[in-house]
Amino acid sequence: MSNRRTFIKSSAFLAGSLALSPSILYAKSQVAASDKIRVALIGCNNMGLGILRHHIALPEVECVAICDVDQNILDKRIAEVGTATGKKPQRFTDFRKLLELKDLDAVIIGTPDHWHCLIAVAACQAGKDVYVEKPMANSIGECDLMAQAASKYSRIMQVGQQQRAGQAFIESRDLVKSGYLGKIRKVNIWSNFNYGLGNEFKPATAIPSGVDYDFWLGPAPKREFNPNRFHGSWRHFWDYGGGLMSDWGVHLLDMAIWVEDNPSAPGHVMTYASNVNKENRDRDTFDTMNVLFPKKDFLINYDMNGGLQTGPYGKPYGIAYVGDLGTLVVNRSGYEIYPEWDPTAEANKIEAKKLEGTTESHNLHVANFVECIKTRNEPNCPPEAGRIAALHAHIPNIAARVGAESLVWDDAKRKFIGNKEANELIFPEYRKPWVLPKI
Ligand SMILES: NC(=O)c1ccc[n+]([C@@H]2O[C@H](COP(=O)([O-])OP(=O)(O)OC[C@H]3O[C@@H](n4cnc5c(N)ncnc54)[C@H](O)[C@@H]3O)[C@@H](O)[C@H]2O)c1
């Protein structure tokens, strides 16, 4: 516990900057070379940088290399990390070359989702541990390949579902599992975000200088450059992401799966999806979805609205564990229990409880990963957990794409029952020269 407290204190960053405090820089200088953990970042624009920031705040971690296919961002990040740590990371534009580094323990994958599988499998094959952002991959089949690779090559793989390290979520899970709320009948999840609509249409342009767009597309179909299908907004197109469903849905659904007695893949999934705001928006993915996942322990009820930003309990997004004795509502800011009323006893059935002021937990999820690199213990979000969470996002997306209100997934056979079109979307078709990895 004292280690955890020390870490929280020592990892406090200057807001939005990579700057490290003098005490961290001093602590770093005291770590013996043999105790250092050497990491590299692949895909350094936004979240990748955020995750790297939490790595380099740990005394034992050193960033030895950064790779990106956009040289403008790459050069900026190399300079920033060099200034923050006093040591310039090596520069790569091809992750395969980076993976040849001998003195490299782990990679952070902060690329768009369509790249996660190829890079993660290659990293495992090169003997590197992997922190891969969520969703684990952009398809059901690629998640499987990644889990197989981590297992075959005995690598630590942490999937970036950082809520598993968050205090509000850990306490909520403990309360649910302890039976405090009585029998849980439903887990209601809602996810309302303006950005879920995507951008307004923009014309195609020349490829920005310094960008290798063919490499950025990688295994995805060849296309002319359009800024909407690039940094940040790629997530609204099936070739690279799964929209709000796999962007936020995967985080929130993970919190329902996490409280199951035996976390399980979806079986029968019922999906309603529509696009109520599409005419002036450049997007493949859906803005409106309701999905029911009947599970052994309870029903998961997922409600998503891209383009709205208000929701139940005054929160744009959240999770409500609905028990016989009360409902616990949680998001990244905290939780609150709403007790049921007992009319006979004229009293609440349980005591109300509240936790406020919690924040993001990427730093703790990263600390857990680095600890597991050393101990070889299972991390907070191991590959199988990442795979199951991703399935809860990909299956409704597939249902919506093939127009099936009801789909049945047979996880043992890794197939949908009786839906050929859905089965065709289990794996993406890779564009040459990229080929789906064989494990
Ligand atoms: N855990 C979270 O809370 C959270 C939040 C946001 C994003 N994410 C995830 O992080 C990942 C990155 O999202 P983002 O918003 O940072 O995207 P982004 O578009 O801002 O950045 C992606 C970067 O990857 C680079 N890239 C693309 N292909 C590459 C390749 N083959 N090799 C090297 N670099 C490559 C791009 O040039 C870009 O710099 C996604 O998987 C996303 O779902 C997670």
JSON list of C-alpha atoms and ligand atoms in Angstrom, two decimals, residues 41-49 51 67-70 73-74 92-95 109-116 119 131-135 160-162 211 215-218 230-235 246-248 251 332 360 362 434, ligand 1:
[
{"chain": "A", "resi": 41, "resn": "LEU", "atom": "CA", "xyz": [6.20, 3.99, -28.01]},
{"chain": "A", "resi": 42, "resn": "ILE", "atom": "CA", "xyz": [4.59, 3.13, -31.36]},
{"chain": "A", "resi": 43, "resn": "GLY", "atom": "CA", "xyz": [1.96, 5.71, -32.38]},
{"chain": "A", "resi": 44, "resn": "CYS", "atom": "CA", "xyz": [2.72, 8.87, -30.43]},
{"chain": "A", "resi": 45, "resn": "ASN", "atom": "CA", "xyz": [0.07, 11.48, -31.23]},
{"chain": "A", "resi": 46, "resn": "ASN", "atom": "CA", "xyz": [-2.46, 11.46, -28.43]},
{"chain": "A", "resi": 47, "resn": "MET", "atom": "CA", "xyz": [-3.18, 8.53, -26.11]},
{"chain": "A", "resi": 48, "resn": "GLY", "atom": "CA", "xyz": [0.16, 6.86, -26.83]},
{"chain": "A", "resi": 49, "resn": "LEU", "atom": "CA", "xyz": [1.92, 9.94, -25.51]},
{"chain": "A", "resi": 51, "resn": "ILE", "atom": "CA", "xyz": [0.52, 6.42, -21.65]},
{"chain": "A", "resi": 67, "resn": "CYS", "atom": "CA", "xyz": [7.98, 5.36, -33.80]},
{"chain": "A", "resi": 68, "resn": "ASP", "atom": "CA", "xyz": [5.32, 7.06, -35.91]},
{"chain": "A", "resi": 69, "resn": "VAL", "atom": "CA", "xyz": [4.41, 7.22, -39.59]},
{"chain": "A", "resi": 70, "resn": "ASP", "atom": "CA", "xyz": [3.77, 10.96, -39.26]},
{"chain": "A", "resi": 73, "resn": "ILE", "atom": "CA", "xyz": [4.44, 14.36, -34.72]},
{"chain": "A", "resi": 74, "resn": "LEU", "atom": "CA", "xyz": [7.36, 11.99, -34.32]},
{"chain": "A", "resi": 92, "resn": "PHE", "atom": "CA", "xyz": [11.77, 5.09, -36.07]},
{"chain": "A", "resi": 93, "resn": "THR", "atom": "CA", "xyz": [9.19, 5.30, -38.84]},
{"chain": "A", "resi": 94, "resn": "ASP", "atom": "CA", "xyz": [8.84, 1.50, -39.19]},
{"chain": "A", "resi": 95, "resn": "PHE", "atom": "CA", "xyz": [7.88, -0.48, -36.08]},
{"chain": "A", "resi": 109, "resn": "ILE", "atom": "CA", "xyz": [0.90, 0.63, -28.84]},
{"chain": "A", "resi": 110, "resn": "GLY", "atom": "CA", "xyz": [-0.91, 3.95, -29.33]},
{"chain": "A", "resi": 111, "resn": "THR", "atom": "CA", "xyz": [-1.85, 3.55, -32.99]},
{"chain": "A", "resi": 112, "resn": "PRO", "atom": "CA", "xyz": [-5.39, 3.43, -34.38]},
{"chain": "A", "resi": 113, "resn": "ASP", "atom": "CA", "xyz": [-7.15, 0.12, -33.68]},
{"chain": "A", "resi": 114, "resn": "HIS", "atom": "CA", "xyz": [-6.59, -1.45, -37.13]},
{"chain": "A", "resi": 115, "resn": "TRP", "atom": "CA", "xyz": [-2.84, -1.67, -36.36]},
{"chain": "A", "resi": 116, "resn": "HIS", "atom": "CA", "xyz": [-3.00, -3.17, -32.87]},
{"chain": "A", "resi": 119, "resn": "ILE", "atom": "CA", "xyz": [2.20, -4.66, -34.05]},
{"chain": "A", "resi": 131, "resn": "TYR", "atom": "CA", "xyz": [0.80, -2.31, -23.37]},
{"chain": "A", "resi": 132, "resn": "VAL", "atom": "CA", "xyz": [-1.84, -2.10, -26.09]},
{"chain": "A", "resi": 133, "resn": "GLU", "atom": "CA", "xyz": [-4.54, 0.52, -26.07]},
{"chain": "A", "resi": 134, "resn": "LYS", "atom": "CA", "xyz": [-8.19, -0.46, -26.08]},
{"chain": "A", "resi": 135, "resn": "PRO", "atom": "CA", "xyz": [-10.13, -1.84, -27.84]},
{"chain": "A", "resi": 160, "resn": "GLY", "atom": "CA", "xyz": [-5.51, -0.22, -21.91]},
{"chain": "A", "resi": 161, "resn": "GLN", "atom": "CA", "xyz": [-8.78, -0.60, -20.02]},
{"chain": "A", "resi": 162, "resn": "GLN", "atom": "CA", "xyz": [-7.51, 1.59, -17.22]},
{"chain": "A", "resi": 211, "resn": "VAL", "atom": "CA", "xyz": [3.15, 11.57, -43.54]},
{"chain": "A", "resi": 215, "resn": "PHE", "atom": "CA", "xyz": [1.85, 2.94, -44.00]},
{"chain": "A", "resi": 216, "resn": "TRP", "atom": "CA", "xyz": [-0.82, 4.62, -41.84]},
{"chain": "A", "resi": 217, "resn": "LEU", "atom": "CA", "xyz": [-3.48, 2.67, -43.81]},
{"chain": "A", "resi": 218, "resn": "GLY", "atom": "CA", "xyz": [-1.39, -0.50, -43.52]},
{"chain": "A", "resi": 230, "resn": "PHE", "atom": "CA", "xyz": [-6.75, 10.40, -40.08]},
{"chain": "A", "resi": 231, "resn": "HIS", "atom": "CA", "xyz": [-5.60, 11.52, -36.63]},
{"chain": "A", "resi": 232, "resn": "GLY", "atom": "CA", "xyz": [-8.37, 11.28, -34.06]},
{"chain": "A", "resi": 233, "resn": "SER", "atom": "CA", "xyz": [-11.41, 10.93, -36.33]},
{"chain": "A", "resi": 234, "resn": "TRP", "atom": "CA", "xyz": [-10.41, 7.57, -37.90]},
{"chain": "A", "resi": 235, "resn": "ARG", "atom": "CA", "xyz": [-12.45, 5.93, -35.12]},
{"chain": "A", "resi": 246, "resn": "SER", "atom": "CA", "xyz": [-15.82, 0.35, -29.36]},
{"chain": "A", "resi": 247, "resn": "ASP", "atom": "CA", "xyz": [-14.28, 3.64, -28.19]},
{"chain": "A", "resi": 248, "resn": "TRP", "atom": "CA", "xyz": [-16.24, 4.22, -24.96]},
{"chain": "A", "resi": 251, "resn": "HIS", "atom": "CA", "xyz": [-14.47, 0.68, -21.30]},
{"chain": "A", "resi": 332, "resn": "ARG", "atom": "CA", "xyz": [-14.66, 8.07, -13.46]},
{"chain": "A", "resi": 360, "resn": "GLU", "atom": "CA", "xyz": [-8.45, 9.09, -14.41]},
{"chain": "A", "resi": 362, "resn": "HIS", "atom": "CA", "xyz": [-4.08, 5.54, -16.48]},
{"chain": "A", "resi": 434, "resn": "TRP", "atom": "CA", "xyz": [0.31, -7.09, -44.93]},
{"chain": "B", "resi": 1, "resn": "LIG", "atom": "N1", "xyz": [-7.64, 4.27, -22.76]},
{"chain": "B", "resi": 1, "resn": "LIG", "atom": "C1", "xyz": [-8.20, 5.39, -23.13]},
{"chain": "B", "resi": 1, "resn": "LIG", "atom": "O1", "xyz": [-8.85, 6.06, -22.33]},
{"chain": "B", "resi": 1, "resn": "LIG", "atom": "C2", "xyz": [-8.05, 5.87, -24.56]},
{"chain": "B", "resi": 1, "resn": "LIG", "atom": "C3", "xyz": [-8.39, 7.18, -24.89]},
{"chain": "B", "resi": 1, "resn": "LIG", "atom": "C4", "xyz": [-8.18, 7.59, -26.22]},
{"chain": "B", "resi": 1, "resn": "LIG", "atom": "C5", "xyz": [-7.69, 6.70, -27.16]},
{"chain": "B", "resi": 1, "resn": "LIG", "atom": "N2", "xyz": [-7.41, 5.42, -26.80]},
{"chain": "B", "resi": 1, "resn": "LIG", "atom": "C6", "xyz": [-6.89, 4.45, -27.81]},
{"chain": "B", "resi": 1, "resn": "LIG", "atom": "O2", "xyz": [-5.56, 4.83, -28.14]},
{"chain": "B", "resi": 1, "resn": "LIG", "atom": "C7", "xyz": [-5.27, 4.49, -29.49]},
{"chain": "B", "resi": 1, "resn": "LIG", "atom": "C8", "xyz": [-4.79, 5.74, -30.23]},
{"chain": "B", "resi": 1, "resn": "LIG", "atom": "O3", "xyz": [-5.83, 6.70, -30.25]},
{"chain": "B", "resi": 1, "resn": "LIG", "atom": "P1", "xyz": [-5.50, 8.24, -30.47]},
{"chain": "B", "resi": 1, "resn": "LIG", "atom": "O4", "xyz": [-6.70, 8.99, -30.13]},
{"chain": "B", "resi": 1, "resn": "LIG", "atom": "O5", "xyz": [-4.23, 8.55, -29.75]},
{"chain": "B", "resi": 1, "resn": "LIG", "atom": "O6", "xyz": [-5.23, 8.27, -32.05]},
{"chain": "B", "resi": 1, "resn": "LIG", "atom": "P2", "xyz": [-4.43, 9.36, -32.90]},
{"chain": "B", "resi": 1, "resn": "LIG", "atom": "O7", "xyz": [-4.94, 9.27, -34.29]},
{"chain": "B", "resi": 1, "resn": "LIG", "atom": "O8", "xyz": [-4.47, 10.68, -32.24]},
{"chain": "B", "resi": 1, "resn": "LIG", "atom": "O9", "xyz": [-2.91, 8.86, -32.84]},
{"chain": "B", "resi": 1, "resn": "LIG", "atom": "C9", "xyz": [-2.49, 7.67, -33.47]},
{"chain": "B", "resi": 1, "resn": "LIG", "atom": "C10", "xyz": [-1.03, 7.82, -33.87]},
{"chain": "B", "resi": 1, "resn": "LIG", "atom": "O10", "xyz": [-0.59, 6.56, -34.41]},
{"chain": "B", "resi": 1, "resn": "LIG", "atom": "C11", "xyz": [0.19, 6.82, -35.58]},
{"chain": "B", "resi": 1, "resn": "LIG", "atom": "N3", "xyz": [0.26, 5.62, -36.42]},
{"chain": "B", "resi": 1, "resn": "LIG", "atom": "C12", "xyz": [-0.68, 5.11, -37.25]},
{"chain": "B", "resi": 1, "resn": "LIG", "atom": "N4", "xyz": [-0.25, 3.96, -37.80]},
{"chain": "B", "resi": 1, "resn": "LIG", "atom": "C13", "xyz": [1.01, 3.76, -37.32]},
{"chain": "B", "resi": 1, "resn": "LIG", "atom": "C14", "xyz": [1.99, 2.75, -37.52]},
{"chain": "B", "resi": 1, "resn": "LIG", "atom": "N5", "xyz": [1.77, 1.70, -38.32]},
{"chain": "B", "resi": 1, "resn": "LIG", "atom": "N6", "xyz": [3.17, 2.85, -36.87]},
{"chain": "B", "resi": 1, "resn": "LIG", "atom": "C15", "xyz": [3.43, 3.92, -36.06]},
{"chain": "B", "resi": 1, "resn": "LIG", "atom": "N7", "xyz": [2.53, 4.90, -35.82]},
{"chain": "B", "resi": 1, "resn": "LIG", "atom": "C16", "xyz": [1.34, 4.82, -36.45]},
{"chain": "B", "resi": 1, "resn": "LIG", "atom": "C17", "xyz": [-0.50, 8.01, -36.22]},
{"chain": "B", "resi": 1, "resn": "LIG", "atom": "O11", "xyz": [0.29, 8.66, -37.16]},
{"chain": "B", "resi": 1, "resn": "LIG", "atom": "C18", "xyz": [-0.81, 8.86, -34.97]},
{"chain": "B", "resi": 1, "resn": "LIG", "atom": "O12", "xyz": [0.30, 9.68, -34.66]},
{"chain": "B", "resi": 1, "resn": "LIG", "atom": "C19", "xyz": [-6.56, 3.90, -30.06]},
{"chain": "B", "resi": 1, "resn": "LIG", "atom": "O13", "xyz": [-6.51, 2.51, -29.99]},
{"chain": "B", "resi": 1, "resn": "LIG", "atom": "C20", "xyz": [-7.63, 4.44, -29.12]},
{"chain": "B", "resi": 1, "resn": "LIG", "atom": "O14", "xyz": [-8.79, 3.63, -29.06]},
{"chain": "B", "resi": 1, "resn": "LIG", "atom": "C21", "xyz": [-7.57, 5.00, -25.52]}
]
